[in-house]
XYZ file of N, CA and C in Angstrom:
456
model
N 10.941 -6.383 -20.241
C 12.613 -7.360 -21.103
C 13.432 -7.526 -20.289
N 13.880 -8.296 -20.921
C 14.971 -8.635 -20.292
C 16.089 -7.679 -20.405
N 17.103 -7.157 -19.256
C 18.274 -6.669 -19.057
C 19.421 -7.171 -19.553
N 20.098 -6.717 -20.727
C 21.116 -7.632 -21.056
C 22.631 -6.822 -20.607
N 22.008 -5.653 -19.765
C 23.300 -5.172 -18.879
C 23.645 -3.780 -19.461
N 24.699 -2.974 -18.721
C 24.937 -1.767 -18.645
C 25.636 -1.518 -19.575
N 26.331 -1.974 -20.338
C 27.429 -2.123 -21.740
C 26.422 -1.948 -23.108
N 25.286 -2.800 -23.235
C 24.341 -2.921 -23.800
C 23.525 -1.401 -23.617
N 23.042 -1.374 -22.964
C 22.004 -0.341 -22.566
C 22.899 1.378 -22.939
N 24.358 1.376 -22.879
C 25.090 2.414 -23.024
C 24.931 2.979 -24.352
N 25.277 1.778 -25.111
C 25.649 1.086 -26.673
C 23.939 1.944 -27.094
N 22.777 1.669 -26.898
C 21.859 1.686 -27.236
C 20.973 3.454 -26.893
N 21.714 3.855 -25.663
C 21.502 5.468 -25.478
C 22.482 6.097 -26.614
N 23.620 5.606 -26.809
C 24.277 6.651 -27.572
C 23.664 6.610 -29.119
N 22.795 5.228 -29.350
C 22.064 5.155 -30.516
C 21.550 5.734 -31.061
N 20.248 6.448 -29.784
C 19.134 7.023 -29.772
C 19.464 8.528 -29.533
N 20.878 8.710 -29.031
C 21.312 10.399 -28.526
C 21.454 10.911 -29.626
N 22.581 10.433 -30.558
C 22.623 11.520 -32.092
C 21.966 11.931 -32.522
N 20.406 11.280 -32.994
C 19.642 11.703 -33.481
C 18.869 12.668 -32.972
N 18.733 12.747 -31.459
C 17.829 13.417 -30.766
C 18.466 14.717 -30.574
N 19.605 14.570 -30.397
C 20.774 15.951 -30.345
C 20.906 16.764 -31.569
N 20.546 16.010 -32.809
C 20.652 16.801 -33.656
C 18.843 17.161 -34.232
N 18.104 16.979 -33.710
C 17.083 17.444 -33.746
C 16.793 18.460 -32.430
N 17.442 18.499 -31.433
C 17.134 19.112 -30.311
C 18.638 19.869 -29.802
N 18.998 21.191 -29.691
C 19.946 21.596 -29.290
C 20.014 21.955 -27.971
N 20.276 20.709 -26.538
C 20.125 21.627 -25.524
C 21.184 21.447 -24.789
N 21.986 22.485 -24.812
C 23.572 22.785 -24.452
C 23.642 22.367 -22.796
N 22.685 22.556 -21.994
C 22.680 22.428 -20.943
C 21.504 21.640 -20.440
N 21.490 20.727 -19.503
C 20.632 19.931 -18.901
C 20.015 20.437 -17.563
N 18.919 20.856 -16.624
C 18.686 21.050 -15.642
C 18.099 19.808 -14.648
N 18.143 18.582 -15.146
C 18.024 17.119 -14.535
C 17.811 16.282 -15.410
N 19.176 15.157 -15.104
C 19.321 14.547 -15.811
C 19.483 13.285 -14.741
N 18.748 11.700 -15.304
C 18.989 10.568 -14.043
C 18.917 9.311 -14.890
N 19.226 8.415 -13.907
C 18.884 7.244 -14.641
C 18.557 6.234 -13.667
N 17.281 5.487 -14.340
C 16.375 4.799 -13.222
C 16.858 3.105 -13.448
N 16.789 2.347 -12.482
C 17.034 0.980 -12.615
C 15.943 0.144 -11.715
N 15.315 -0.688 -12.166
C 14.109 -1.353 -11.683
C 14.313 -2.374 -11.890
N 14.000 -3.903 -10.776
C 14.460 -4.681 -10.892
C 12.960 -5.408 -10.462
N 12.527 -6.837 -10.570
C 11.637 -7.347 -10.221
C 12.029 -8.364 -9.627
N 12.018 -8.564 -8.321
C 12.536 -9.922 -7.463
C 10.856 -10.961 -7.357
N 11.248 -12.266 -8.105
C 9.496 -13.077 -7.307
C 10.137 -13.715 -6.260
N 8.982 -13.640 -5.351
C 9.052 -13.559 -4.177
C 8.051 -15.074 -3.587
N 8.003 -15.902 -2.648
C 7.513 -16.733 -2.509
C 6.890 -16.390 -0.650
N 5.777 -16.330 -0.642
C 5.865 -15.944 1.269
C 5.658 -17.610 1.433
N 6.008 -17.105 3.323
C 6.534 -18.537 3.951
C 4.809 -18.985 4.176
N 5.104 -19.798 5.091
C 3.592 -20.695 5.381
C 2.960 -19.675 6.301
N 3.004 -18.986 6.933
C 2.209 -17.571 7.697
C 1.899 -16.831 6.930
N 2.367 -16.740 5.765
C 1.528 -16.004 4.666
C 2.177 -14.477 4.679
N 3.256 -14.438 5.071
C 4.014 -13.097 5.638
C 5.203 -13.126 4.279
N 5.920 -12.024 3.945
C 7.023 -12.250 3.158
C 8.617 -11.959 3.803
N 9.024 -13.357 3.489
C 10.406 -13.638 4.214
C 11.454 -12.892 3.521
N 11.392 -11.687 4.146
C 12.174 -10.258 3.482
C 13.849 -10.264 3.410
N 14.251 -10.977 4.492
C 15.892 -11.458 4.338
C 15.899 -12.521 3.340
N 15.391 -13.428 3.043
C 15.531 -14.076 1.566
C 16.073 -13.449 0.449
N 15.543 -12.130 0.212
C 15.634 -11.082 -0.961
C 16.712 -10.161 -0.465
N 16.758 -9.203 0.721
C 17.342 -8.268 0.718
C 17.993 -8.417 1.885
N 18.873 -7.679 2.185
C 19.568 -7.301 3.382
C 18.784 -6.080 4.386
N 18.296 -5.311 4.052
C 17.932 -4.225 4.424
C 17.018 -4.656 6.152
N 17.439 -4.026 6.975
C 16.512 -4.113 8.473
C 15.860 -3.243 8.679
N 14.716 -3.533 9.099
C 13.265 -2.687 8.916
C 13.025 -2.464 10.769
N 13.780 -2.138 11.610
C 13.757 -2.465 13.030
C 13.777 -0.652 13.444
N 12.414 -0.369 13.125
C 11.726 1.226 13.625
C 11.822 1.336 15.131
N 11.264 0.499 15.676
C 11.219 0.412 17.086
C 11.132 -1.031 17.695
N 10.934 -1.153 18.961
C 11.198 -2.701 19.519
C 9.581 -3.310 19.064
N 8.588 -2.642 19.200
C 7.297 -2.826 19.421
C 6.745 -3.284 17.582
N 7.475 -2.951 16.653
C 7.529 -2.678 15.222
C 7.819 -4.543 14.941
N 6.855 -5.299 14.568
C 7.609 -6.777 14.333
C 7.851 -6.793 12.644
N 8.792 -6.468 12.132
C 9.472 -6.410 11.178
C 9.953 -7.514 10.395
N 9.426 -8.871 11.323
C 9.922 -10.391 10.489
C 8.365 -11.037 9.966
N 7.090 -10.461 10.319
C 6.080 -10.798 9.491
C 5.326 -9.313 9.150
N 5.792 -8.988 7.663
C 5.387 -8.096 6.869
C 4.740 -9.019 5.789
N 3.607 -8.255 5.784
C 2.367 -8.818 4.723
C 2.175 -7.635 3.401
N 2.707 -6.822 3.636
C 2.952 -5.697 2.457
C 3.924 -4.920 2.878
N 4.311 -4.308 1.721
C 5.498 -3.033 1.910
C 5.242 -2.271 0.627
N 5.204 -0.892 0.876
C 5.283 0.422 0.177
C 6.164 1.131 0.809
N 7.921 0.780 0.623
C 8.797 1.907 1.019
C 9.304 2.895 0.065
N 9.659 4.072 0.180
C 10.172 4.973 -0.270
C 11.457 5.919 0.545
N 12.613 6.317 0.362
C 13.491 6.671 0.571
C 14.007 7.638 -0.366
N 14.431 8.778 -0.126
C 15.275 9.650 -0.835
C 16.317 10.243 -0.081
N 17.411 10.250 -0.782
C 18.676 10.649 -0.046
C 19.617 11.266 -0.856
N 20.523 12.104 -0.494
C 21.571 12.653 -1.219
C 22.705 11.243 -1.187
N 23.294 11.445 -2.405
C 24.733 10.221 -2.445
C 25.677 11.496 -2.875
N 27.056 11.060 -3.218
C 27.884 12.115 -3.683
C 27.526 11.980 -5.474
N 27.389 13.195 -5.978
C 27.011 13.073 -7.404
C 25.674 13.453 -7.793
N 24.851 13.373 -6.735
C 23.402 13.578 -7.200
C 22.552 12.809 -5.631
N 21.171 13.018 -6.389
C 19.887 12.100 -5.339
C 19.598 11.150 -5.577
N 19.511 10.024 -4.882
C 18.907 8.741 -5.141
C 17.219 8.351 -4.464
N 16.128 8.327 -5.577
C 15.359 8.021 -5.283
C 15.276 6.606 -4.832
N 14.593 6.042 -3.768
C 15.004 4.410 -3.954
C 13.155 3.760 -3.460
N 12.723 2.728 -4.145
C 11.113 2.250 -3.687
C 11.432 1.009 -3.893
N 10.997 0.804 -2.702
C 10.354 -0.733 -2.437
C 9.108 -1.069 -1.944
N 8.709 -2.286 -2.904
C 6.936 -2.724 -2.756
C 6.738 -4.324 -3.637
N 6.098 -4.803 -2.562
C 5.613 -6.074 -3.207
C 4.148 -6.050 -4.169
N 3.904 -6.598 -5.484
C 3.097 -6.141 -5.936
C 2.664 -7.919 -6.613
N 1.147 -8.286 -6.635
C 0.746 -9.502 -6.715
C 0.008 -9.277 -7.991
N 0.697 -10.009 -8.685
C 0.407 -10.259 -10.384
C -0.711 -11.127 -10.823
N -1.399 -11.225 -12.112
C -2.123 -12.239 -12.344
C -1.500 -13.501 -12.118
N -2.122 -15.123 -11.967
C -1.995 -16.008 -12.234
C -1.117 -16.386 -10.876
N -1.396 -15.657 -10.255
C -0.653 -15.768 -8.333
C 0.797 -15.240 -8.247
N 2.003 -14.761 -9.662
C 3.100 -14.480 -9.094
C 3.176 -13.033 -8.275
N 4.145 -13.003 -7.250
C 4.148 -11.973 -6.354
C 5.496 -11.212 -6.853
N 5.867 -10.091 -6.969
C 7.486 -9.820 -7.094
C 7.576 -8.851 -5.977
N 9.149 -8.340 -5.307
C 9.154 -7.602 -4.499
C 10.081 -6.631 -5.646
N 9.455 -5.270 -6.092
C 9.777 -4.122 -6.785
C 10.926 -3.481 -6.040
N 12.316 -3.537 -6.499
C 13.352 -2.840 -6.017
C 13.440 -1.526 -7.660
N 13.296 -0.106 -7.175
C 13.448 0.627 -8.077
C 14.389 2.132 -7.692
N 15.331 2.303 -8.396
C 16.608 3.323 -7.979
C 16.736 4.521 -9.271
N 16.252 5.554 -8.509
C 16.377 6.426 -9.435
C 17.287 7.336 -8.991
N 18.539 7.611 -9.386
C 19.770 8.268 -9.393
C 19.713 9.608 -10.312
N 19.434 10.856 -9.615
C 19.400 12.090 -10.387
C 20.342 12.964 -9.882
N 20.200 14.191 -10.828
C 20.870 15.237 -10.810
C 20.140 16.398 -11.017
N 19.685 17.373 -9.905
C 19.453 18.690 -10.211
C 20.082 19.834 -10.193
N 20.048 20.200 -11.376
C 20.980 21.500 -11.510
C 21.643 21.099 -12.594
N 22.696 22.236 -13.417
C 22.657 21.932 -14.585
C 23.918 20.959 -14.707
N 24.020 20.546 -15.892
C 24.887 19.462 -16.110
C 25.239 19.616 -17.909
N 26.227 20.290 -18.204
C 26.621 20.326 -19.509
C 26.543 19.061 -20.743
N 26.119 18.977 -21.724
C 26.064 18.621 -22.819
C 27.184 17.153 -22.904
N 28.090 17.849 -22.855
C 29.086 17.389 -22.792
C 29.620 16.386 -21.532
N 29.074 16.492 -20.413
C 29.343 15.851 -18.801
C 27.994 14.358 -19.089
N 27.179 14.451 -20.048
C 26.211 13.534 -19.749
C 26.927 12.348 -19.539
N 27.966 11.912 -20.524
C 28.385 10.633 -20.518
C 28.857 10.027 -18.978
N 29.751 11.136 -18.394
C 30.165 10.939 -17.290
C 29.235 10.574 -16.137
N 27.860 11.568 -16.241
C 26.938 11.557 -15.350
C 26.305 10.548 -15.326
N 26.164 9.721 -16.436
C 25.385 8.391 -16.567
C 26.391 7.244 -15.968
N 27.771 7.397 -16.094
C 28.819 6.265 -15.560
C 28.531 6.294 -13.967
N 28.475 7.672 -13.046
C 28.341 7.770 -11.771
C 27.128 7.335 -11.474
N 25.978 7.261 -12.458
C 24.614 7.121 -11.994
C 24.547 5.955 -11.756
N 25.194 4.686 -12.407
C 25.281 3.496 -13.108
C 25.834 2.893 -11.852
N 27.383 3.844 -11.169
C 28.179 3.223 -10.344
C 27.190 3.294 -9.001
N 26.420 4.539 -8.826
C 25.643 4.624 -7.459
C 24.586 3.413 -6.883
N 23.899 3.380 -8.183
C 22.741 2.338 -8.281
C 23.318 0.720 -7.979
N 24.275 0.656 -8.676
C 24.811 -0.642 -8.790
C 25.217 -0.832 -7.129
N 26.190 0.056 -6.732
C 26.686 -0.255 -5.430
C 25.618 -0.612 -4.417
N 24.371 0.444 -4.412
C 23.250 0.211 -3.418
C 22.709 -0.806 -3.651
N 22.671 -1.343 -4.996
C 21.689 -2.911 -5.182
C 22.450 -4.266 -5.121
N 23.637 -4.035 -5.288
C 24.211 -5.043 -4.718
C 24.508 -5.110 -3.184
N 24.754 -3.869 -2.494
C 24.572 -4.165 -1.258
C 23.088 -4.569 -0.587
N 22.093 -4.353 -1.079
C 21.020 -4.673 -0.934
C 20.189 -5.910 -1.035
N 20.586 -6.208 -1.932
C 20.320 -7.657 -2.401
C 20.987 -8.794 -1.584
N 19.865 -9.667 -0.924
C 20.701 -10.819 -0.635
C 21.589 -12.038 -1.210
N 22.618 -12.665 -0.265
C 23.428 -13.399 -1.033
C 22.473 -14.489 -1.870
N 21.719 -14.889 -1.149
C 21.144 -15.833 -1.574
C 20.107 -15.790 -2.956
N 19.675 -14.419 -3.235
C 19.008 -13.876 -4.539
C 19.988 -13.547 -5.392
N 20.942 -13.211 -4.888
C 22.421 -12.971 -5.742
C 22.575 -14.436 -6.276
N 22.533 -15.312 -5.577
C 22.665 -16.862 -6.702
C 21.570 -17.215 -7.224
N 20.257 -16.921 -7.291
C 19.272 -16.775 -7.879
C 19.470 -16.160 -9.034
N 19.649 -15.075 -8.872
C 19.932 -14.111 -10.017
C 20.938 -14.518 -11.044
N 22.081 -15.009 -10.630
C 22.961 -15.807 -11.682
C 22.653 -17.190 -12.319
N 21.368 -17.656 -11.847
C 20.909 -18.791 -12.425
C 20.413 -19.756 -11.561
N 20.933 -19.613 -10.574
C 20.602 -21.181 -9.435
C 18.902 -21.182 -8.967
N 18.897 -21.730 -8.145
C 17.434 -22.381 -8.313
C 16.544 -21.285 -6.288
N 15.646 -21.349 -6.704
C 14.784 -20.708 -5.444
C 14.616 -21.779 -4.624
């Protein structure tokens, strides 16, 4: 479904939080996370490779002999610590029925350890800020324009 923004998501989360917290008394969480997934429609170039720079700013120059400009398929996973938690980042292409192909970018920001129930809203804000910063840095300017309603 279409994502209508973080403010709407937070309001929806609060609507389900009240009945949930009335049913389950959980004073302390041991893991709390926020996940954001985006599917970017992609078009392969004339040689059948994914022109990754059209979609993301990431540079995959692992070694001089690694031909990063000729990517046919991608399945990348990175887990790293950021202030306030840990980010699990996944990026992969997926071919769908009807010929559509997408580049999936998946962000899961979480905290492992105690978080008091009263601190959950602040954590969700922090998680959103971390994910948004990485996402906006990752997405190419060309694709940002497409996401704003421009053409591909």
